[in-house]
Coordinates of C-alpha atoms in Angstrom, one line a residue:
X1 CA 33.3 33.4 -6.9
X2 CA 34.4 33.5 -10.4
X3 CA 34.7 36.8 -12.7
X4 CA 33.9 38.9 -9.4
X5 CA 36.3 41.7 -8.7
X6 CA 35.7 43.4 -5.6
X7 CA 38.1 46.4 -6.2
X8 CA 35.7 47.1 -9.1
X9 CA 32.7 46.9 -7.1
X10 CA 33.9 49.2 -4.7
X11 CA 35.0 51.5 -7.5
X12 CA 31.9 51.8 -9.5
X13 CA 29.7 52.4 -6.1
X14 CA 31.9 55.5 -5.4
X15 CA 31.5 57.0 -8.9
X16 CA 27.4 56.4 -8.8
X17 CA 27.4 58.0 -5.4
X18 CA 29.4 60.7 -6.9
X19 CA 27.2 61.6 -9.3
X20 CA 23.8 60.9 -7.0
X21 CA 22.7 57.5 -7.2
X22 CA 23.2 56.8 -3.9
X23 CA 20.1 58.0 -2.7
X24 CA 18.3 56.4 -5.5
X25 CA 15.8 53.4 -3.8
X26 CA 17.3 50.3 -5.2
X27 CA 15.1 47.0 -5.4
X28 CA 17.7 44.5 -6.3
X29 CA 19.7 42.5 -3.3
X30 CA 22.9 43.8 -2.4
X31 CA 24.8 40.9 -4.3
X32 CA 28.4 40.4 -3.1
X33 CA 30.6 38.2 -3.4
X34 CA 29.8 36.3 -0.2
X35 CA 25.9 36.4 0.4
X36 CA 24.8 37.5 -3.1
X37 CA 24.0 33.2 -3.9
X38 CA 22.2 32.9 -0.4
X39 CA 19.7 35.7 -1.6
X40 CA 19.2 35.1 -5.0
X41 CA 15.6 34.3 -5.7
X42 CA 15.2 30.3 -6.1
X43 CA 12.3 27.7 -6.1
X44 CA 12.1 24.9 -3.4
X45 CA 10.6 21.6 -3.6
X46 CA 7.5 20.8 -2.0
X47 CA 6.8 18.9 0.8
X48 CA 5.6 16.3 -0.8
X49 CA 8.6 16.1 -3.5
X50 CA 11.0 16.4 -0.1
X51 CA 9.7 13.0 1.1
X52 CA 11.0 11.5 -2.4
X53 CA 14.1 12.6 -2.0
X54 CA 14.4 11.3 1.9
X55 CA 14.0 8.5 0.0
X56 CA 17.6 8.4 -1.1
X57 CA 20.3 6.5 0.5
X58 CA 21.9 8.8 2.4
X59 CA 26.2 9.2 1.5
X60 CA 25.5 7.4 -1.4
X61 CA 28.4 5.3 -3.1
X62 CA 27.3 5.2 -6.9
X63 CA 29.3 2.7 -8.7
X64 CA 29.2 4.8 -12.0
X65 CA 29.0 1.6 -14.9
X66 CA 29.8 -0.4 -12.4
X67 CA 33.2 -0.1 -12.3
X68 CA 35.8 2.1 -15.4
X69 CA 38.7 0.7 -13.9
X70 CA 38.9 -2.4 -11.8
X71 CA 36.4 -4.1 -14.8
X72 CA 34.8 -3.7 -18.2
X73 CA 32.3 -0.8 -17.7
X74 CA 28.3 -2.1 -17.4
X75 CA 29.2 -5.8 -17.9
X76 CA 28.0 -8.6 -15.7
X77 CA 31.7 -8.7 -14.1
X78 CA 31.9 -5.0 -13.6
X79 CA 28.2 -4.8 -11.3
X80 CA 29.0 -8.0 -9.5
X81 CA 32.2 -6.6 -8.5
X82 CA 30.2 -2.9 -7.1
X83 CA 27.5 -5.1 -5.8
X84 CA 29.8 -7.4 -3.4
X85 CA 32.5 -4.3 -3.2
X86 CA 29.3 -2.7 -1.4
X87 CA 28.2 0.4 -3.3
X88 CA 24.7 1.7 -2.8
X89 CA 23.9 2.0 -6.2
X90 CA 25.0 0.5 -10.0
X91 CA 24.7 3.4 -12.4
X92 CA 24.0 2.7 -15.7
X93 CA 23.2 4.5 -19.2
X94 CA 20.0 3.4 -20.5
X95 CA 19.8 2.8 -24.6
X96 CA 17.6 0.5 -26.2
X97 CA 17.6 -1.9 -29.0
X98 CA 16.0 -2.6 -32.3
X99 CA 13.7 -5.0 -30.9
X100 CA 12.8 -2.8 -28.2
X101 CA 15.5 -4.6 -25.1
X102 CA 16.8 -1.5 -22.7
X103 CA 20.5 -2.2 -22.6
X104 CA 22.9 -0.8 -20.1
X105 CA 26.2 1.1 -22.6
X106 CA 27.2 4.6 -22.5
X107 CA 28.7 5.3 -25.5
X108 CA 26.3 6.4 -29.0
X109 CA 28.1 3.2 -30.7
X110 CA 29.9 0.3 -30.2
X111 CA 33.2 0.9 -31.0
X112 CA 34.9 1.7 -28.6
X113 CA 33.8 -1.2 -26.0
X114 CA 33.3 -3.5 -28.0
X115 CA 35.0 -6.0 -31.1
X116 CA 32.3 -4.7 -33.5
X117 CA 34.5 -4.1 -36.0
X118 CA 35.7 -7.9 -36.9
X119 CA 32.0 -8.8 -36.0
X120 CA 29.7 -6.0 -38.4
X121 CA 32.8 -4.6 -40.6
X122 CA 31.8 -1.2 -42.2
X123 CA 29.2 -0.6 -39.0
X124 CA 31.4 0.3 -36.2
X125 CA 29.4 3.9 -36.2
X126 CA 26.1 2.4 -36.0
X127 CA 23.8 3.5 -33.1
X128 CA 22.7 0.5 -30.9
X129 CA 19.1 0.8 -32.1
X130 CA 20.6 -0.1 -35.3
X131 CA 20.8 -3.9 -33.8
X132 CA 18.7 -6.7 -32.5
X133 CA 19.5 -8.4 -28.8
X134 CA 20.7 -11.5 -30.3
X135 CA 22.9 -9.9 -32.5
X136 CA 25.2 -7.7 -30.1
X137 CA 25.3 -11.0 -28.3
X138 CA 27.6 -11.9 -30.6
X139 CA 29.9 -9.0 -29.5
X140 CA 32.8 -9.2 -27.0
X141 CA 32.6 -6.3 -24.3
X142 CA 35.4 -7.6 -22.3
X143 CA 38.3 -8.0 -24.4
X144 CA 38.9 -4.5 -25.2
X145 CA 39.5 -3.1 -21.3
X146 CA 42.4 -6.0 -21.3
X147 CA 44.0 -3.7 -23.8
X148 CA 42.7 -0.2 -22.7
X149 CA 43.7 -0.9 -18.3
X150 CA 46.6 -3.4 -19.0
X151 CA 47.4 -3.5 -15.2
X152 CA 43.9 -4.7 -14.1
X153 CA 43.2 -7.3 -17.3
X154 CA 42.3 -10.2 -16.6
X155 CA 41.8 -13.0 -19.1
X156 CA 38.2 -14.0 -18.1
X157 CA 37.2 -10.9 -18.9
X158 CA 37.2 -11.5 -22.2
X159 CA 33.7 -12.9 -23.6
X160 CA 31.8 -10.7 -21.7
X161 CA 28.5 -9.2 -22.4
X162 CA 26.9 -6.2 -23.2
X163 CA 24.5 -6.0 -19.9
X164 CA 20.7 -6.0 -20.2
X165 CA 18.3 -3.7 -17.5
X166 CA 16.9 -7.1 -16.5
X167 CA 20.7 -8.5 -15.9
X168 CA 21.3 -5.2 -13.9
X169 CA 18.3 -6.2 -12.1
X170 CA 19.0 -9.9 -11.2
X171 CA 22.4 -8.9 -10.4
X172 CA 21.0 -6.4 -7.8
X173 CA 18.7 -9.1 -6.6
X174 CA 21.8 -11.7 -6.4
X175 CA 21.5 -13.5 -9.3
X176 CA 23.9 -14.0 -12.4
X177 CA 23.7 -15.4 -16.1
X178 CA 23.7 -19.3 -15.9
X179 CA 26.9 -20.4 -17.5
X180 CA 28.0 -24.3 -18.4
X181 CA 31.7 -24.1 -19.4
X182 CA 32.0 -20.4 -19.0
X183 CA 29.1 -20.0 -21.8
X184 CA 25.7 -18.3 -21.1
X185 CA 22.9 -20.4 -21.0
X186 CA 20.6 -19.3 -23.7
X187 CA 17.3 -18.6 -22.8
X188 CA 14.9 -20.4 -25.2
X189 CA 11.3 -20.0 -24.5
X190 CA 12.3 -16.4 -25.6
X191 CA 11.9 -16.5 -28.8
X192 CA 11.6 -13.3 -31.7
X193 CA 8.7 -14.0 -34.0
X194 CA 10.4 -15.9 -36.1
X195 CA 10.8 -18.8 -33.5
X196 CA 14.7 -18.1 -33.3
X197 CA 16.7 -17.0 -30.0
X198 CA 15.8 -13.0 -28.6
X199 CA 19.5 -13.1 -27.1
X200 CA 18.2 -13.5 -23.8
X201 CA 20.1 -15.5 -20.9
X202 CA 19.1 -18.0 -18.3
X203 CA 20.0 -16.8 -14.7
X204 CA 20.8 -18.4 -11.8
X205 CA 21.5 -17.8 -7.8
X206 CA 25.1 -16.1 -7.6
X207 CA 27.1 -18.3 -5.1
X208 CA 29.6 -15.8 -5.0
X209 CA 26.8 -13.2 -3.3
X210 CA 27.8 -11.3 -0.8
X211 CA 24.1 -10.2 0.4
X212 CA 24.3 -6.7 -0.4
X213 CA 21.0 -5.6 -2.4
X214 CA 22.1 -2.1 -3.6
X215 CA 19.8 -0.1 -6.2
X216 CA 20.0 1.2 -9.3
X217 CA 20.5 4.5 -10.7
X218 CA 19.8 5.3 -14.8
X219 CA 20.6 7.9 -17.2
X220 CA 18.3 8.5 -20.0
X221 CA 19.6 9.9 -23.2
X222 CA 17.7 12.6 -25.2
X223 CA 14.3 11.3 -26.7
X224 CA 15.4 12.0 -29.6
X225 CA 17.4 8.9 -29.9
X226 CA 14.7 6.7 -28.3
X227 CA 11.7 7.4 -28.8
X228 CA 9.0 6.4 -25.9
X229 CA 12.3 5.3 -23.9
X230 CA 10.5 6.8 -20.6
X231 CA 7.1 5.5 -21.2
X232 CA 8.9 1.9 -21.5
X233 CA 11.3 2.1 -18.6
X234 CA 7.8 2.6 -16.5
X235 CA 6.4 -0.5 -17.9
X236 CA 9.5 -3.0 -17.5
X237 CA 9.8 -1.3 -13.9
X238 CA 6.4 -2.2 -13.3
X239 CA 6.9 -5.9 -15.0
X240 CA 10.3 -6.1 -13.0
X241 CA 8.3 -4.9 -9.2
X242 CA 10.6 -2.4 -9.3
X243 CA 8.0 0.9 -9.7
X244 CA 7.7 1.5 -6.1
X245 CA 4.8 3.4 -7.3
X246 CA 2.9 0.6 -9.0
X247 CA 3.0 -3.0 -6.7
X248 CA 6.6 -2.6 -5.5
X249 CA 8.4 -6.3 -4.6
X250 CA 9.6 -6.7 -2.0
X251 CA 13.7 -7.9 -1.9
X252 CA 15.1 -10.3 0.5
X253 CA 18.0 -8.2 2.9
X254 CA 20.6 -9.1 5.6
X255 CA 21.2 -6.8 8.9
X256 CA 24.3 -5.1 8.4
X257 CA 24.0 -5.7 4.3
X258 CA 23.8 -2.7 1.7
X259 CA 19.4 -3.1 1.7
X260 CA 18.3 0.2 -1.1
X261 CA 17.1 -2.7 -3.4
X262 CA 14.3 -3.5 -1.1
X263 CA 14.3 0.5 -0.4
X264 CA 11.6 3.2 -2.0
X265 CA 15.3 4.7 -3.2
X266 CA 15.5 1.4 -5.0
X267 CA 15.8 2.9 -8.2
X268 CA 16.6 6.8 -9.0
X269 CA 16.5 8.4 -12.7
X270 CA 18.8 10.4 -13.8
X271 CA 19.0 12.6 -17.4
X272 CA 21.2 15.8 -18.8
X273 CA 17.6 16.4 -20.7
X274 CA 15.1 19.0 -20.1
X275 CA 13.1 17.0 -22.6
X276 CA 13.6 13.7 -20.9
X277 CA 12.9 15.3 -17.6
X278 CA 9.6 16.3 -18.2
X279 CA 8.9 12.9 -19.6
X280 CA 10.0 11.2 -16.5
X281 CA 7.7 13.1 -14.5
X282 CA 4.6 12.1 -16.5
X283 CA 5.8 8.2 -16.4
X284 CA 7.5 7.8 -13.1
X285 CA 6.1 10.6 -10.9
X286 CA 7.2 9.6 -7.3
X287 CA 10.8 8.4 -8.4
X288 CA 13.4 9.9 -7.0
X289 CA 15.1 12.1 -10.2
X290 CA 18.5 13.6 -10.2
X291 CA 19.1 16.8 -13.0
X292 CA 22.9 15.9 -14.0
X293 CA 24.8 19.3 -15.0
X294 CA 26.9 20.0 -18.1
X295 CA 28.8 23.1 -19.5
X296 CA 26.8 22.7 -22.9
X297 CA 25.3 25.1 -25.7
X298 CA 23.2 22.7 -26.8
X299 CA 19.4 24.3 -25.7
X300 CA 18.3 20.7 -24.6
X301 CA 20.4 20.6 -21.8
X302 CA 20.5 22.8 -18.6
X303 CA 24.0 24.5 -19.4
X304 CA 25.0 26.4 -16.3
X305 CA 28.2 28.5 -16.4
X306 CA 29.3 29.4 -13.4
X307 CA 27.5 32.3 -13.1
X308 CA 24.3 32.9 -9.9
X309 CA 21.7 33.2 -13.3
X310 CA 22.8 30.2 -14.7
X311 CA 22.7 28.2 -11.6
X312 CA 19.7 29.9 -10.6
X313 CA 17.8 28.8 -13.8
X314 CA 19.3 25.1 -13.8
X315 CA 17.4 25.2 -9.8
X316 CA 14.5 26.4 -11.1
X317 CA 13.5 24.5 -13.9
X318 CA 14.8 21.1 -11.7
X319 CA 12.2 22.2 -9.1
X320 CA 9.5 22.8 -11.3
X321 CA 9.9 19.4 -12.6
X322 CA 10.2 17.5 -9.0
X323 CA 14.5 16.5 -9.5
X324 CA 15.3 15.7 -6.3
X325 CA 18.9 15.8 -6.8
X326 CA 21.4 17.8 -8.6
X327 CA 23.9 15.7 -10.2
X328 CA 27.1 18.3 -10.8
X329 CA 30.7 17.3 -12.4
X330 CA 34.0 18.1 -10.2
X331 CA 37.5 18.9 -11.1
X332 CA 40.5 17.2 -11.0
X333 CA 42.1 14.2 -12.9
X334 CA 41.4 11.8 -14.8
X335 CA 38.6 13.6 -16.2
X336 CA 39.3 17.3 -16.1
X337 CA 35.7 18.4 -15.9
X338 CA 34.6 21.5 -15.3
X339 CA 33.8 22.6 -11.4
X340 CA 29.9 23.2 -11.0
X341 CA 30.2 21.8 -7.3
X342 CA 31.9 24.4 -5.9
X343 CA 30.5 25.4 -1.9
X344 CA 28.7 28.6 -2.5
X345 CA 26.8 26.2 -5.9
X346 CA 25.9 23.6 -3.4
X347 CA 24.4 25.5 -1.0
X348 CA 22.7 27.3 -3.7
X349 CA 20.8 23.2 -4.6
X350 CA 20.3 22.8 -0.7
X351 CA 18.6 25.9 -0.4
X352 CA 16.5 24.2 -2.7
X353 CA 15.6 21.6 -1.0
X354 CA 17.7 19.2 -3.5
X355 CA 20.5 17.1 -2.8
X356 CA 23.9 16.6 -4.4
X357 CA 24.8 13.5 -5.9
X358 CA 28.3 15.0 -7.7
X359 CA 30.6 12.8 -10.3
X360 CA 33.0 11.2 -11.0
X361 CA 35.4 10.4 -7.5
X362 CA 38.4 9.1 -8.5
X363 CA 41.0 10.3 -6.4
X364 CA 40.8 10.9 -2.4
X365 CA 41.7 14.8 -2.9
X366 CA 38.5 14.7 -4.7
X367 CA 36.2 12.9 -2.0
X368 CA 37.7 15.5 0.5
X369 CA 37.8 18.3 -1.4
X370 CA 34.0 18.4 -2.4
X371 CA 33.3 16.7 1.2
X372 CA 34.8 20.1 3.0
X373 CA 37.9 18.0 4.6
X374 CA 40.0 21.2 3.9
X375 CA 38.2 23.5 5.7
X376 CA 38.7 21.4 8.9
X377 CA 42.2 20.6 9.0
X378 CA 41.8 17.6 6.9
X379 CA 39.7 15.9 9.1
X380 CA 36.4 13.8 7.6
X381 CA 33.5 14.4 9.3
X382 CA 33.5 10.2 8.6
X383 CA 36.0 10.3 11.1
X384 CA 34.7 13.1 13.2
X385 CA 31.0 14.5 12.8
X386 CA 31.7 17.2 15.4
X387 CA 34.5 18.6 13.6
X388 CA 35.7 22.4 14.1
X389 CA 36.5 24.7 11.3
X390 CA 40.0 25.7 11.4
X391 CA 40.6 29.1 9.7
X392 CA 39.3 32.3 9.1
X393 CA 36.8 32.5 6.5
X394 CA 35.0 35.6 5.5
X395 CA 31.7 33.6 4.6
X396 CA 30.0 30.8 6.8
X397 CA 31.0 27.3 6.2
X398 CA 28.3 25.0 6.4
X399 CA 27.6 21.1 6.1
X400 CA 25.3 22.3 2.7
X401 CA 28.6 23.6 1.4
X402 CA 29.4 20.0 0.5
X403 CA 28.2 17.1 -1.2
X404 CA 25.8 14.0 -0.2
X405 CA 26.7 11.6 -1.8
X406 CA 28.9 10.5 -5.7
X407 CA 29.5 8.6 -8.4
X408 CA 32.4 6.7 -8.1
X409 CA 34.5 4.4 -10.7
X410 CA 36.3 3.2 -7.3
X411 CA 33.7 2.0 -5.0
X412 CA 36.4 0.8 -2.7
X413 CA 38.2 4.4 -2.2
X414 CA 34.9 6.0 -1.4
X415 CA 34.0 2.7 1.0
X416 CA 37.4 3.2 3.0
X417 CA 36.6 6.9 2.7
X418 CA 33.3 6.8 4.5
X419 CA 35.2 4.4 7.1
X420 CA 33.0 1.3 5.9
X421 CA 32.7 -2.0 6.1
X422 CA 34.8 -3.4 3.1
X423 CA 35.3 -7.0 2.5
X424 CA 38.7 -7.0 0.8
X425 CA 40.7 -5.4 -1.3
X426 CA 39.2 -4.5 -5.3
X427 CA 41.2 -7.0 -6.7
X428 CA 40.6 -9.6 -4.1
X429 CA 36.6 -8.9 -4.5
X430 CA 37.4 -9.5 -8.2
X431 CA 38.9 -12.5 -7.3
X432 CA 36.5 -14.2 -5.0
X433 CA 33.8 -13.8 -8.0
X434 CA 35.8 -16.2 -10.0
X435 CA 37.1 -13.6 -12.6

C-alpha cells in the first residue's frame, strides 16, 4: 500500500512502549499494511440493493462510446460495430439539447468530434445545449477520426451522425437509421412547433444484425449542466420500455446471442456526481447505478486518493445511495490514469457488497493485470477457473482482489480475452456492416 513504511511503524511502536503507552487500552484496529483495509469500518448494501446489482451481466464487456479506435466514438457506426463485435453493453455520455433531445457525446463542446467550426464559425466552444436537434444534424462526426486514427479510416465514415439515446436504443434492439443513397431518411411527422424538421431519423431493420441485444450503460454529467437531466432520462426510459421499473418491454433474443437488452441489467446508470447520484436514486430507484472514481478536488465528485479514508468515504456515501457498482480508472497506456483498482481497493468495494466495473482496457497487460493473471503464473481464470496461486504472498489473494467486469475501447481484445465467441476480426465486423 502506498505512503506506508513499515520500518517506521515498527520504530514509533518501540518508542511509545518506551515511554508507557503500551499498556495503554487502544480502541482503534491494529491497521497494517496487510489487514488494516479488511477492517476498516465500511457500509454494505442491503439485501434488497444486492438483488439490483445480481442484475448485472456478469464479466461485463462495456464498449466504452462504442468504440475510440476501430470507429468514430458514439456514432451509429461505432455501436453497430460493439453490438455485432458482441459487447454486453454500449456506454454512452448522456448530454441534452436545446430542444430538450438526450444525445449520446462526451466532450462539453463540439470541437473536437465534430466539423463545427466550417458549420457555426465563432461557436466551436459552445456547449451542446447551446443547439437544436436539427441543427447538429448538420454536423459531420465521422470525418474527423479519418484524420485523428489514420490507420483505421475509412471513407464512409465520413457523414456520420452525432447519435441520439433513441438511436442507441434501436441500435440495441437491431435497428439502424433508414438511408436511400447513403442519406438518412428524415423523419417528418416530427416536426418542432414551427412545422419544420426536429432532426429526427426514420429507422429501419439492420440487415447486417448479428442478433446480439446488448444493454446500455449511461453517464450523467453534473446537474449543473442539465438541469432535470435525471427526471427526463426516467420518462424517455419509460416512453422507450426500457424502465424495468415502470412496464418493462420485452426484447426479442437468440440462444447463444448477447440477451442483457431483454435483461433487468438492460440499462445501468452511471455518474462521477454526488449530486447526480442522489438524483438518480429518487428517479430510477431499482436501476442498477455504478459510482465512477476520479482523483478530483472538485467537492462534487467522490475524489479518493489512495488512501483507506478516502476509499472508505467514496464506499460509504455509494452505499448510502444504493451504487451497485464502483466504476474505478486503471493504469497503463494510452491513458495514463491514475490506479484506484489496485487488489487491496477492490476488495475494499466487495466487502461492500458492490461490484467493480473498472475503465478503460486497452491493452491485454491491462485485462490481466486488474484480472489477477500475475498472481497465477499468467494463467486466466478464463482459461482455468481452478487456478493455483503461484508465489508467496504475505496477504491472501482472493477472487475479490480483481475486477468483474470493464469498459473497453476494444471489444474484440476483451472478447478473445474472456475466450468468447467472436465473429471475426474488428475490421472484418466493420466490414460486414457495410462501412
Amino acid at each position: 500500500m502506498k505512503n506506508f513504511n513499515v520500518k517506521n511503524l515498527l520504530a514509533g511502536a518501540f518508542i511509545l512502549s518506551s515511554i508507557g503507552f503500551a499498556g495503554c487500552e487502544d480502541d482503534t484496529p491494529d491497521y497494517n499494511p496487510y489487514n488494516n483495509y479488511k477492517t476498516y469500518p465500511l457500509k454494505e448494501l442491503s439485501a434488497e440493493a444486492k438483488v439490483v446489482r445480481d442484475y448485472v451481466k456478469a464479466d461485463a464487456v462495456i464498449a466504452h462510446r462504442g468504440s475510440t479506435f476501430w470507429a468514430p466514438e458514439e456514432t451509429e457506426a461505432a455501436f453497430r460495430w460493439a453490438r455485432n463485435m458482441g459487447a454486453d453493453y454500449l456506454e454512452i455520455d448522456l448530454q441534452r439539447t436545446k430542444d430538450g433531445v438526450l444525445l449520446a457525446l462526451h466532450d462539453g463542446n463540439l470541437r473536437r468530434t465534430s466539423n463545427i467550426e466550417s458549420q457555426f464559425p465563432g461557436k466551436e466552444d459552445y456547449p451542446v445545449s447551446y443547439f437544436t436537434l436539427a441543427e447538429l444534424r448538420k454536423l459531420d462526426a465521422g470525418a474527423w477520426f479519418n484524420i485523428a486514427v489514420p490507420e483505421n479510416a475509412r471513407q464512409s465514415f465520413v457523414g456520420q451522425k452525432i447519435s441520439t439515446l433513441e438511436e442507441v436504443l434501436k441500435i440495441s434492439e437491431g435497428m439502424r437509421i433508414k438511408r436511400v443513397a447513403g442519406e438518412p431518411v428524415k423523419d417528418m411527422t416530427r416536426l418542432d412547433e414551427a412545422g419544420l424538421w426536429a432532426g429526427y431519423y426514420e429507422f429501419e431493420v439492420d440487415l447486417q444484425d448479428n442478433g446480439n441485444r446488448p444493454g446500455v450503460y449511461a453517464e450523467t454529467k453534473e446537474p449543473y449542466l442539465f438541469g432535470g437531466m435525471e427526471a427526463d432520462l426516467a420518462a424517455f426510459l419509460t416512453d422507450a420500455g426500457w424502465n424495468i421499473t415502470d412496464s418493462p418491454k420485452a426484447i426479442a433474443t437468440i440462444p447463444g446471442k448477447v440477451d442483457v437488452a431483454n435483461t433487468n441489467g438492460r440499462f445501468i446508470l452511471q455518474t462521477f456526481s454526488r449530486e447526480s447520484v442522489v438524483k438518480l436514486e429518487k428517479e430510477l430507484p431499482g436501476v442498477p447505478k455504478c459510482m465512477l472514481l476520479w482523483e478530483d478536488e472538485s467537492a462534487a465528485y467522490v475524489r479518493p486518493s489512495n488512501s483507506i479514508e478516502s476509499l472508505a468515504e467514496f464506499i460509504n456515501f455509494s452505499v448510502e445511495y444504493n451504487c451497485h457498482i464502483a466504476g474505478p480508472s486503471v493504469k497503463g497506456k494510452p491513458n495514463g490514469y491514475p490506479d484506484l483498482t489496485e487488489p487491496w481497493m477492490c476488495e475494499m468495494y466487495h466487502r461492500a457488497g458492490m461490484i467493480v466495473h473498472a475503465y478503460s482496457f486497452d491493452t491485454e497487460d491491462q485485462l490481466r493485470r486488474y484480472n489477477g493473471d500475475y498472481f497465477y503464473a499468467g494463467v486466466s481464470r478464463f482459461d482455468d477457473p481452478a487456478r493455483e496461486i503461484s508465489g508467496d504472498y504475505k496477504y491472501d489473494v482472493n477472487p475479490n482482489m480483481f475486477i468483474d467486469g470493464g469498459f473497453t475501447n476494444l471489444t474484440d481484445l476483451s472478447m478473445n480475452y474472456q475466450n468468447r465467441e467472436v465473429v471475426g476480426t474488428a475490421q472484418e465486423v466493420m466490414d460486414n456492416l457495410g462501412y
